[in-house]
XYZ file of N, CA and C in Angstrom:
303
model
N 53.704 -51.699 204.582
C 52.492 -52.266 204.069
C 51.541 -52.681 205.138
N 52.044 -53.220 206.237
C 51.196 -53.684 207.355
C 50.816 -52.574 208.358
N 51.365 -51.395 208.123
C 50.997 -50.227 208.938
C 51.269 -50.370 210.447
N 52.348 -51.091 210.753
C 52.732 -51.292 212.153
C 53.489 -50.025 212.596
N 53.152 -49.530 213.759
C 53.821 -48.329 214.240
C 55.287 -48.580 214.541
N 56.132 -47.719 214.051
C 57.555 -47.870 214.285
C 57.832 -47.931 215.791
N 57.119 -47.147 216.585
C 57.292 -47.085 218.037
C 57.061 -48.470 218.661
N 56.131 -49.215 218.101
C 55.828 -50.547 218.662
C 57.014 -51.517 218.387
N 57.582 -51.416 217.204
C 58.693 -52.296 216.873
C 59.894 -51.885 217.706
N 60.123 -50.553 217.848
C 61.247 -50.126 218.681
C 61.119 -50.560 220.137
N 59.894 -50.523 220.636
C 59.666 -50.828 222.057
C 59.611 -52.288 222.326
N 58.974 -53.073 221.491
C 58.687 -54.482 221.767
C 59.446 -55.430 220.879
N 59.892 -54.961 219.731
C 60.570 -55.813 218.739
C 59.562 -56.368 217.749
N 60.088 -56.819 216.631
C 59.195 -57.364 215.541
C 58.507 -58.613 216.005
N 59.163 -59.411 216.818
C 58.535 -60.628 217.371
C 57.911 -60.317 218.717
N 56.666 -59.874 218.632
C 55.993 -59.463 219.915
C 54.500 -59.456 219.686
N 53.770 -59.639 220.761
C 52.338 -59.671 220.692
C 51.709 -58.343 220.191
N 52.176 -57.171 220.672
C 51.605 -55.928 220.164
C 51.797 -55.731 218.614
N 52.923 -56.177 218.130
C 53.201 -56.005 216.733
C 52.353 -56.951 215.873
N 52.286 -58.200 216.237
C 51.450 -59.089 215.412
C 49.948 -58.742 215.516
N 49.509 -58.176 216.651
C 48.149 -57.700 216.763
C 47.887 -56.592 215.756
N 48.829 -55.594 215.729
C 48.664 -54.539 214.759
C 48.707 -55.051 213.324
N 49.571 -56.010 213.060
C 49.621 -56.618 211.743
C 48.321 -57.191 211.321
N 47.749 -58.026 212.148
C 46.534 -58.702 211.876
C 45.308 -57.690 211.674
N 45.219 -56.784 212.646
C 44.175 -55.760 212.531
C 44.295 -54.933 211.227
N 45.486 -54.441 211.052
C 45.691 -53.502 209.897
C 45.526 -54.181 208.577
N 45.973 -55.442 208.421
C 45.786 -56.093 207.143
C 44.323 -56.366 206.875
N 43.558 -56.726 207.886
C 42.120 -56.979 207.722
C 41.305 -55.715 207.524
N 41.557 -54.716 208.392
C 40.680 -53.531 208.384
C 41.115 -52.475 207.384
N 42.411 -52.377 207.101
C 42.853 -51.197 206.334
C 43.493 -51.576 204.981
N 44.101 -52.721 204.905
C 44.767 -53.050 203.646
C 43.956 -53.781 202.636
N 43.488 -55.016 203.070
C 42.675 -55.775 202.127
C 41.183 -55.743 202.477
N 40.873 -55.217 203.561
C 39.435 -55.019 204.044
C 38.722 -56.399 204.030
N 39.277 -57.298 204.819
C 38.681 -58.627 204.937
C 38.106 -58.822 206.402
N 37.279 -59.852 206.546
C 36.733 -60.128 207.827
C 37.782 -60.820 208.707
N 38.682 -61.540 208.139
C 39.619 -62.387 208.911
C 41.021 -62.186 208.399
N 41.942 -62.375 209.300
C 43.381 -62.346 208.918
C 44.181 -63.092 209.970
N 45.364 -63.528 209.584
C 46.340 -64.165 210.483
C 47.649 -63.385 210.282
N 48.329 -63.127 211.398
C 49.663 -62.487 211.398
C 50.573 -63.308 212.234
N 51.788 -63.461 211.737
C 52.777 -64.279 212.469
C 54.127 -63.588 212.390
N 54.810 -63.619 213.509
C 56.204 -63.175 213.550
C 56.950 -64.114 214.487
N 58.160 -64.464 214.052
C 58.926 -65.392 214.913
C 60.357 -65.567 214.478
N 61.013 -66.375 215.299
C 62.408 -66.717 215.030
C 62.526 -68.215 214.782
N 62.612 -68.588 213.536
C 62.599 -70.008 213.196
C 63.962 -70.647 213.183
N 65.006 -69.791 213.220
C 66.364 -70.339 213.275
C 66.916 -70.639 211.913
N 68.080 -71.187 211.875
C 68.825 -71.708 213.022
C 69.432 -70.608 213.870
N 69.709 -69.452 213.385
C 70.223 -68.274 214.108
C 69.169 -67.292 214.416
N 69.588 -66.193 215.034
C 68.710 -65.082 215.297
C 68.089 -65.027 216.664
N 68.200 -66.099 217.416
C 67.613 -66.118 218.744
C 68.453 -65.333 219.744
N 67.852 -64.929 220.820
C 68.539 -64.275 221.922
C 68.081 -64.954 223.234
N 68.657 -64.552 224.355
C 68.230 -65.087 225.637
C 66.757 -64.751 225.956
N 66.321 -63.559 225.549
C 64.886 -63.201 225.738
C 63.955 -63.763 224.733
N 64.458 -63.925 223.523
C 63.626 -64.474 222.454
C 64.446 -65.520 221.720
N 64.480 -66.746 222.244
C 65.243 -67.842 221.624
C 64.606 -68.348 220.325
N 65.424 -69.044 219.575
C 64.885 -69.730 218.364
C 63.628 -70.537 218.764
N 62.578 -70.452 218.010
C 61.351 -71.136 218.324
C 60.282 -70.168 218.861
N 60.698 -68.942 219.207
C 59.743 -67.938 219.695
C 58.850 -67.524 218.562
N 57.533 -67.603 218.748
C 56.567 -67.289 217.685
C 55.428 -66.536 218.363
N 54.978 -65.455 217.688
C 53.779 -64.762 218.065
C 52.737 -64.832 216.998
N 51.527 -65.139 217.307
C 50.482 -65.358 216.317
C 49.243 -64.508 216.745
N 48.705 -63.810 215.685
C 47.480 -63.026 215.972
C 46.463 -63.477 214.924
N 45.213 -63.653 215.389
C 44.081 -64.055 214.543
C 42.986 -63.005 214.706
N 42.629 -62.375 213.553
C 41.628 -61.355 213.559
C 40.361 -61.889 212.952
N 39.239 -61.759 213.617
C 37.863 -62.072 213.045
C 36.957 -60.972 213.478
N 35.718 -60.965 212.978
C 34.762 -59.965 213.428
C 34.548 -59.942 214.944
N 34.893 -61.006 215.616
C 34.760 -61.051 217.117
C 35.871 -60.355 217.847
N 36.898 -59.967 217.089
C 38.054 -59.342 217.707
C 39.376 -60.026 217.338
N 40.431 -59.624 217.975
C 41.739 -60.222 217.688
C 42.295 -60.906 218.908
N 42.803 -62.101 218.766
C 43.458 -62.821 219.814
C 44.936 -62.996 219.479
N 45.755 -62.831 220.466
C 47.208 -62.987 220.237
C 47.773 -63.993 221.228
N 48.702 -64.769 220.752
C 49.351 -65.780 221.583
C 50.848 -65.858 221.305
N 51.545 -66.221 222.357
C 53.027 -66.452 222.259
C 53.290 -67.942 222.424
N 54.203 -68.427 221.592
C 54.537 -69.850 221.633
C 56.015 -69.984 221.613
N 56.560 -71.013 222.220
C 57.885 -71.405 222.167
C 57.995 -72.807 221.624
N 58.369 -72.941 220.332
C 58.321 -74.202 219.639
C 59.669 -74.807 219.499
N 59.752 -76.101 219.337
C 61.052 -76.766 219.214
C 61.120 -77.439 217.822
N 62.323 -77.762 217.487
C 62.560 -78.428 216.186
C 63.424 -77.597 215.305
N 63.657 -78.076 214.096
C 64.497 -77.320 213.120
C 63.598 -76.239 212.481
N 64.244 -75.443 211.610
C 63.577 -74.330 211.006
C 62.275 -74.750 210.296
N 62.330 -75.776 209.460
C 61.180 -76.201 208.724
C 60.059 -76.703 209.648
N 60.405 -77.410 210.685
C 59.385 -77.861 211.701
C 58.758 -76.738 212.423
N 59.514 -75.749 212.813
C 58.918 -74.498 213.468
C 57.994 -73.823 212.545
N 58.342 -73.656 211.316
C 57.461 -72.943 210.346
C 56.185 -73.821 210.150
N 56.314 -75.075 209.961
C 55.184 -75.963 209.805
C 54.216 -75.930 210.985
N 54.802 -76.027 212.165
C 53.948 -75.989 213.360
C 53.295 -74.650 213.587
N 54.042 -73.533 213.270
C 53.436 -72.232 213.363
C 52.219 -72.067 212.427
N 52.397 -72.496 211.164
C 51.327 -72.469 210.221
C 50.081 -73.263 210.712
N 50.329 -74.455 211.187
C 49.219 -75.300 211.659
C 48.545 -74.633 212.824
N 49.304 -74.118 213.805
C 48.664 -73.496 214.985
C 47.857 -72.295 214.545
N 48.384 -71.469 213.633
C 47.622 -70.310 213.228
C 46.319 -70.657 212.551
N 46.358 -71.585 211.647
C 45.148 -71.985 210.905
C 44.110 -72.650 211.856
N 44.564 -73.490 212.763
C 43.660 -74.105 213.753
C 43.033 -73.021 214.641
N 43.749 -71.999 215.013
C 43.231 -70.918 215.832
C 42.106 -70.185 215.083
N 42.371 -69.933 213.774
C 41.346 -69.241 212.960
C 40.118 -70.133 212.837
N 40.252 -71.348 212.580
C 39.116 -72.273 212.429
C 38.316 -72.350 213.736
N 38.980 -72.402 214.888
C 38.277 -72.450 216.130
C 37.520 -71.189 216.401
N 38.091 -70.014 216.057
C 37.377 -68.751 216.213
C 36.191 -68.684 215.279
N 36.362 -69.096 214.058
C 35.251 -69.063 213.128
C 34.080 -70.057 213.495
N 34.423 -71.114 214.140
C 33.339 -72.048 214.571
C 32.543 -71.474 215.657
N 33.023 -70.462 216.354
C 32.271 -69.822 217.454
C 31.332 -68.728 216.975
N 31.433 -68.387 215.682
C 30.549 -67.310 215.144
C 29.120 -67.835 214.999
């Protein structure tokens, strides 16, 4: 549904900047045809982390008419706290980008 290239997931993994960038761009431009979108991928735990991508690893992409920005975060806390912080970060990033329009 998000039209992410299989090669990108194979090369970088689902939790990666290239993948969330494709997710945000594709959902806005090709799927729902909106001006803005947010895409998030991460490992909220309690399991699933690795040495390279530990629990708390989150990638966020924000797409607006000005382009797409992507960021990597390493958050702490339990699963619910990581999800809550990720949501807050993503929404704040979108608001900040929209205030620059």
